[in-house]
CSV table of C-alpha atoms in Angstrom, one decimal:
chain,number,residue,atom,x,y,z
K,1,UNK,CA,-30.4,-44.5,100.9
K,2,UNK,CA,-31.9,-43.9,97.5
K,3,UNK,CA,-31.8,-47.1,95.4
K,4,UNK,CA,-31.7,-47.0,91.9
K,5,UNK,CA,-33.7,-50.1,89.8
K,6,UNK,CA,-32.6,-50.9,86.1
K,7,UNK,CA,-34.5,-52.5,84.0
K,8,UNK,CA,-33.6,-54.8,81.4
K,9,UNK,CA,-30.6,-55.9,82.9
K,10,UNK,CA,-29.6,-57.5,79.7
K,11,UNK,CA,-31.0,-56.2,76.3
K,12,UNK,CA,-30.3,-57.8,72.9
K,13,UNK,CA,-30.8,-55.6,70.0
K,14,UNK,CA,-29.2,-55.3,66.3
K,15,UNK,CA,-27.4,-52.8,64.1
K,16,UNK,CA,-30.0,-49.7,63.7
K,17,UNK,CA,-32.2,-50.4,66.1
K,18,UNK,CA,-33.6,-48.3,68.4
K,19,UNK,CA,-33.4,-49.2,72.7
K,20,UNK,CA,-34.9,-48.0,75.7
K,21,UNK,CA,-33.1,-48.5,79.2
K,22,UNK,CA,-35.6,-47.8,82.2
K,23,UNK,CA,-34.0,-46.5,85.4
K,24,UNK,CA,-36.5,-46.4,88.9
K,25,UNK,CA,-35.6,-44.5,92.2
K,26,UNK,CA,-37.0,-45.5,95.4
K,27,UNK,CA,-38.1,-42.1,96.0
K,28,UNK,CA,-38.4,-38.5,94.2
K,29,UNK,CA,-34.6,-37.2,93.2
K,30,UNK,CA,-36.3,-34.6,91.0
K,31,UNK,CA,-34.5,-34.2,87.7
K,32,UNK,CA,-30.9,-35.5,89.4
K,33,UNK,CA,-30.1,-38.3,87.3
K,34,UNK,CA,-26.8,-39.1,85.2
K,35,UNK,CA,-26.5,-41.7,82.6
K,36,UNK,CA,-23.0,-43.0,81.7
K,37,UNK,CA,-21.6,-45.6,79.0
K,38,UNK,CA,-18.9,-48.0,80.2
K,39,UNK,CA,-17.1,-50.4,78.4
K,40,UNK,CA,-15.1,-53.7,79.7
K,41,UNK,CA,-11.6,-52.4,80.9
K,42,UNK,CA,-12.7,-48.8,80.4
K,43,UNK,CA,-14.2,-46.0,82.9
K,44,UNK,CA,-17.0,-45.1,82.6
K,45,UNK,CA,-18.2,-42.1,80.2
K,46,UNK,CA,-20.5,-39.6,80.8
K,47,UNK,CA,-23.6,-39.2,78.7
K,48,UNK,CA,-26.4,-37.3,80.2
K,49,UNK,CA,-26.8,-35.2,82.9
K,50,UNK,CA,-29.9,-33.2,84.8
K,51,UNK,CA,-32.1,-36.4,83.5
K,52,UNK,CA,-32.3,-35.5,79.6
K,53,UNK,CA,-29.5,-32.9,79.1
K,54,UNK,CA,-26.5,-34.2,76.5
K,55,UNK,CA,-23.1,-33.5,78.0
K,56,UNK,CA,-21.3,-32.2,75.0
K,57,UNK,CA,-19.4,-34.2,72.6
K,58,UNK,CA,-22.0,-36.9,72.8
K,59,UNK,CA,-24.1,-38.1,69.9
K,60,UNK,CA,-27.3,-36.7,69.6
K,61,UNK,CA,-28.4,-40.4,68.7
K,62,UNK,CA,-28.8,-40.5,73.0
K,63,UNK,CA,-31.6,-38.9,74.8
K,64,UNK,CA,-33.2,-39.0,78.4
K,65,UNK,CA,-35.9,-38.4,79.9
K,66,UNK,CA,-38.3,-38.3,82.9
K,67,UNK,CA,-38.6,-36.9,86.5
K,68,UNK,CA,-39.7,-37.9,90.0
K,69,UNK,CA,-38.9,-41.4,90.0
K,70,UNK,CA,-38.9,-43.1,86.2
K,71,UNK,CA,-36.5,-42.3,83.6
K,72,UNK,CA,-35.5,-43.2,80.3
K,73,UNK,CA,-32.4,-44.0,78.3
K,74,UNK,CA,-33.2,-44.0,74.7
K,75,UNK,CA,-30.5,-44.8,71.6
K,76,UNK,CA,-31.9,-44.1,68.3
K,77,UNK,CA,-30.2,-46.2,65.4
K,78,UNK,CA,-28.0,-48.3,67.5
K,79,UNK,CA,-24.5,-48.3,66.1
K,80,UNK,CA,-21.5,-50.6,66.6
K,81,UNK,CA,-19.9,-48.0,69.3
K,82,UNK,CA,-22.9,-48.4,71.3
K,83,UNK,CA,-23.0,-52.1,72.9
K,84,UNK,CA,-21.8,-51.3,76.3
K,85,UNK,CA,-23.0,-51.6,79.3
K,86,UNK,CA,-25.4,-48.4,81.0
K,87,UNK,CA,-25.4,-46.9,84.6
K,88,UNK,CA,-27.6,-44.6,85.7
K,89,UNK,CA,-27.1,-42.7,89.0
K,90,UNK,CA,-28.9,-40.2,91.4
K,91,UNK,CA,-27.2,-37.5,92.7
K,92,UNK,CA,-30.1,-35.9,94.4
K,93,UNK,CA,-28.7,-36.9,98.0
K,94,UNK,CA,-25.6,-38.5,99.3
K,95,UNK,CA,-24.7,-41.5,99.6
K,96,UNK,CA,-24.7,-41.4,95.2
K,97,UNK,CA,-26.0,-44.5,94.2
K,98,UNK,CA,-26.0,-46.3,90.9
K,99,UNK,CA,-28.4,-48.7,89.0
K,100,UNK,CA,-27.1,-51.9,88.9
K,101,UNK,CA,-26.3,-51.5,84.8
K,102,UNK,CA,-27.8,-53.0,81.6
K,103,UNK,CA,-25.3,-55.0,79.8
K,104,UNK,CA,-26.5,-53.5,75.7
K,105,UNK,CA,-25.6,-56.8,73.2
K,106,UNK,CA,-25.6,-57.5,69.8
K,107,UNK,CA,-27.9,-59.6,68.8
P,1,UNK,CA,-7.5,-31.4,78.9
P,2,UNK,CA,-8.7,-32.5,81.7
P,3,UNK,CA,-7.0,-35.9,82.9
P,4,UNK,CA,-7.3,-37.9,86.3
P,5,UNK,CA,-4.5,-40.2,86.8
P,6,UNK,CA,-4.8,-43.1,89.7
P,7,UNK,CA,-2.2,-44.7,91.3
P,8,UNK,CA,-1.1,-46.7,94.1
P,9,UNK,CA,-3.4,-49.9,93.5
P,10,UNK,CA,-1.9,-53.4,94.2
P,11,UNK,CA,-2.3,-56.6,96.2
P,12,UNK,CA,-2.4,-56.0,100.3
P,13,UNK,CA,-3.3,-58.8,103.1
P,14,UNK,CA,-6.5,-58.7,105.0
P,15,UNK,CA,-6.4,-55.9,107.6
P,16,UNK,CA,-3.4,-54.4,105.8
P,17,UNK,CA,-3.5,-50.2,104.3
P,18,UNK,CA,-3.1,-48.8,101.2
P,19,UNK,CA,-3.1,-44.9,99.8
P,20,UNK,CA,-4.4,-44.7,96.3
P,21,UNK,CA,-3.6,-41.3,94.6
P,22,UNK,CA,-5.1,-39.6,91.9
P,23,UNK,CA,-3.0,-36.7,90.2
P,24,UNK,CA,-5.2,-34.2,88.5
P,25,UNK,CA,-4.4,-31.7,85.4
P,26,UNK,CA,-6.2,-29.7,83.2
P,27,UNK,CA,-8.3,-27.5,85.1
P,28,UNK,CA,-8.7,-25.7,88.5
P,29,UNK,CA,-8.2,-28.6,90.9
P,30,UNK,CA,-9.5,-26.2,94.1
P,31,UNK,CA,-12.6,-25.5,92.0
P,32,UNK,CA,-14.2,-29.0,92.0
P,33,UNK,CA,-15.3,-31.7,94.3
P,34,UNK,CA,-13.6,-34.9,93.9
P,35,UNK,CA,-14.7,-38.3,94.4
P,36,UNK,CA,-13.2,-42.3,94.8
P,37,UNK,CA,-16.1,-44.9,93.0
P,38,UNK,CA,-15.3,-48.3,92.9
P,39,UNK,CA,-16.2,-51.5,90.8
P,40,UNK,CA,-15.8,-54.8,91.9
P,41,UNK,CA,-14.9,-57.8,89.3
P,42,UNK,CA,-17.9,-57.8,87.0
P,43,UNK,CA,-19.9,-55.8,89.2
P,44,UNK,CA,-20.9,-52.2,89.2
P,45,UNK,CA,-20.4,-48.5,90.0
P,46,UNK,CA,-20.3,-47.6,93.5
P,47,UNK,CA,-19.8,-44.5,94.9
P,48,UNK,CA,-16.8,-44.5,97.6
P,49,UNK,CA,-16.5,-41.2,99.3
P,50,UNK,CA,-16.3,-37.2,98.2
P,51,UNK,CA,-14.3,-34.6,99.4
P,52,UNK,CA,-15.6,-30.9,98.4
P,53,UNK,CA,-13.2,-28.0,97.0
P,54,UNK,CA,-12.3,-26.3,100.7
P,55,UNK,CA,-10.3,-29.7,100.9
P,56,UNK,CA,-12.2,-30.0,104.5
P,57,UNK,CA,-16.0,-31.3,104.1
P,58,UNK,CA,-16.2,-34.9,103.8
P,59,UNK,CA,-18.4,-37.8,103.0
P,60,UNK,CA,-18.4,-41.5,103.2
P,61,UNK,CA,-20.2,-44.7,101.8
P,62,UNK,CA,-21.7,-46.8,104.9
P,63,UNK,CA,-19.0,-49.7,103.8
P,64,UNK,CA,-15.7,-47.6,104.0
P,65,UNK,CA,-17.2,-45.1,106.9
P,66,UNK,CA,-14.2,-45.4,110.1
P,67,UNK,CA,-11.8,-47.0,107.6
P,68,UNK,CA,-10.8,-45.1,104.6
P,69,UNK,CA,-9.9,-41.8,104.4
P,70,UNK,CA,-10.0,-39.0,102.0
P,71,UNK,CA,-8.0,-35.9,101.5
P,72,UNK,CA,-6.7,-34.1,99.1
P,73,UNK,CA,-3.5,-31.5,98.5
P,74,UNK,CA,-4.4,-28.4,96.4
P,75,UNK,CA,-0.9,-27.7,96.2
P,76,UNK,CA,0.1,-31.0,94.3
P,77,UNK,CA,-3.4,-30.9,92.6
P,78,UNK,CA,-3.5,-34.4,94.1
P,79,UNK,CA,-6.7,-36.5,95.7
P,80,UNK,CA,-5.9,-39.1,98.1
P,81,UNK,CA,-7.6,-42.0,100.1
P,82,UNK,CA,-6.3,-43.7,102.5
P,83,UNK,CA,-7.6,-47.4,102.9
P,84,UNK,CA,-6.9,-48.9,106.5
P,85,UNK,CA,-8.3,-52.3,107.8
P,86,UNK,CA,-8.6,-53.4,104.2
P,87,UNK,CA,-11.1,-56.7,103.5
P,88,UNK,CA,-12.0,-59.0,100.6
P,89,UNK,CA,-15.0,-57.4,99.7
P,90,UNK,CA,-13.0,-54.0,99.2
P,91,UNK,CA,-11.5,-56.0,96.7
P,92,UNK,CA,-12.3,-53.5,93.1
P,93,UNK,CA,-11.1,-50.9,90.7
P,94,UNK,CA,-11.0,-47.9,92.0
P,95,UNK,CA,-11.9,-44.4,90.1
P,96,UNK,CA,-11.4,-41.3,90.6
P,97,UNK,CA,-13.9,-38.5,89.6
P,98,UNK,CA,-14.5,-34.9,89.4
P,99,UNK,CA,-18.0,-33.3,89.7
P,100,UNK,CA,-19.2,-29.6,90.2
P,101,UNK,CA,-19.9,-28.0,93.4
P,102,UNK,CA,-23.3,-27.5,92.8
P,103,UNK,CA,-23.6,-30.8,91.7
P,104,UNK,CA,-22.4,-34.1,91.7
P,105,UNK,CA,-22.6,-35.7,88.3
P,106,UNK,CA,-19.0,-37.1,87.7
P,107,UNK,CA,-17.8,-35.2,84.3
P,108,UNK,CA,-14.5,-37.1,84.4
P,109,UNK,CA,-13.0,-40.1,85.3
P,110,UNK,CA,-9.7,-41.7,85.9
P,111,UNK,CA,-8.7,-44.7,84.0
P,112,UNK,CA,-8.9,-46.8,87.4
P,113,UNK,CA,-6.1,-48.7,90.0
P,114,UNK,CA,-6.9,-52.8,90.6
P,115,UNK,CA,-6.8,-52.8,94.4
P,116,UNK,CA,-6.9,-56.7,95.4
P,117,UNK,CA,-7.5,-57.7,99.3
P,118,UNK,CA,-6.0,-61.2,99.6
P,119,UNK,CA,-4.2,-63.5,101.5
């Protein structure tokens, strides 16, 4: 299985800021990594796709990036909205497997 | 608009079953894949089992393989799983989740159904 390393696990950041959520795979899933926002009591809400491509709808204040095995979350100007908590996920092979999430909180 | 709708959650015994269900609408439910992910209390995402649009190809997390079961009925644009043998540490929300065929990033989610394995 293909396991999937966050890193912070916990990031404190303020109003405007701008945040950077690292996501490792244990081996090369190519470009086949999701990001998705979730929020307590809440599913989870898809973000990015295909390692840096927006699904539409979403702000453009979110970006990915990177291949292979290290990949980015980046949130430019944090707003309110934003303090969540962040999965990524590799669907490159089966079984899918998650990171373990980073818990995004005001600081 | 597309909308996943879980149900069938609840408290069962140890070793007990349950059948969630998850009624799809919105879009072509033969078309996409479907899959169950599940979160336990204040843990995270993890992916349950899928079951591709021929209704017939299946897969299965390590944890749930020989115990759960997924299927799906085109007709009733509705995705089952059924959960035998249940134990504690199934214990979790469970989501439904649509992805592509050629892909499985999940697009859409359900809003969840609190399955709780306790005596």
């Amino acid at each position: 299985d293909i396991q999937m390393t966050q890193s912070p696990s916990t990031l404190s950041a303020s109003i405007g800021d701008r945040v950077t959520i690292t996501c490792r795979a244990s081996q090369s899933i190519s470009s086949w990594l999701a990001w998705y926002q979730q929020k307590p009591g809440k599913a989870p809400k898809f973000l990015i796709y295909k390692s840096s491509t927006l699904q539409s709808g979403v702000s453009s204040r979110f970006s990915g990036s990177g291949s292979g095995t290290e990949f980015t979350l980046t949130i430019s100007s944090l707003q309110f909205d934003d303090f969540a908590t962040y999965y990524c996920q590799q669907y490159n092979s089966y079984p899918i497997t998650f990171g373990q999430g980073t818990r995004l909180e005001i600081k | 608009e597309v909308q996943l709708v879980e149900s069938g959650g609840g408290l069962v015994q140890p070793g007990g079953s349950l059948r969630l269900s998850c009624a799809a609408s919105g879009f072509t439910f033969s078309s996409y894949w479907m899959h169950w992910v599940r979160q336990a209390p204040g843990k995270g995402l993890v992916w349950v089992s899928r079951i591709n649009s021929d209704g017939i190809t299946t897969n299965y997390a390590d944890s749930v393989k020989g115990r759960f079961t997924i299927s799906s009925d085109t007709a009733e644009n509705t995705l089952y799983l059924q959960m035998d043998s249940l134990r504690a540490d199934d214990t979790a929300v469970y989501y439904c989740a649509r992805s592509g065929q050629r892909d499985s990033r999940f697009d859409y989610w359900g809003q969840g159904t609190l399955v709780t394995v306790s005596s």
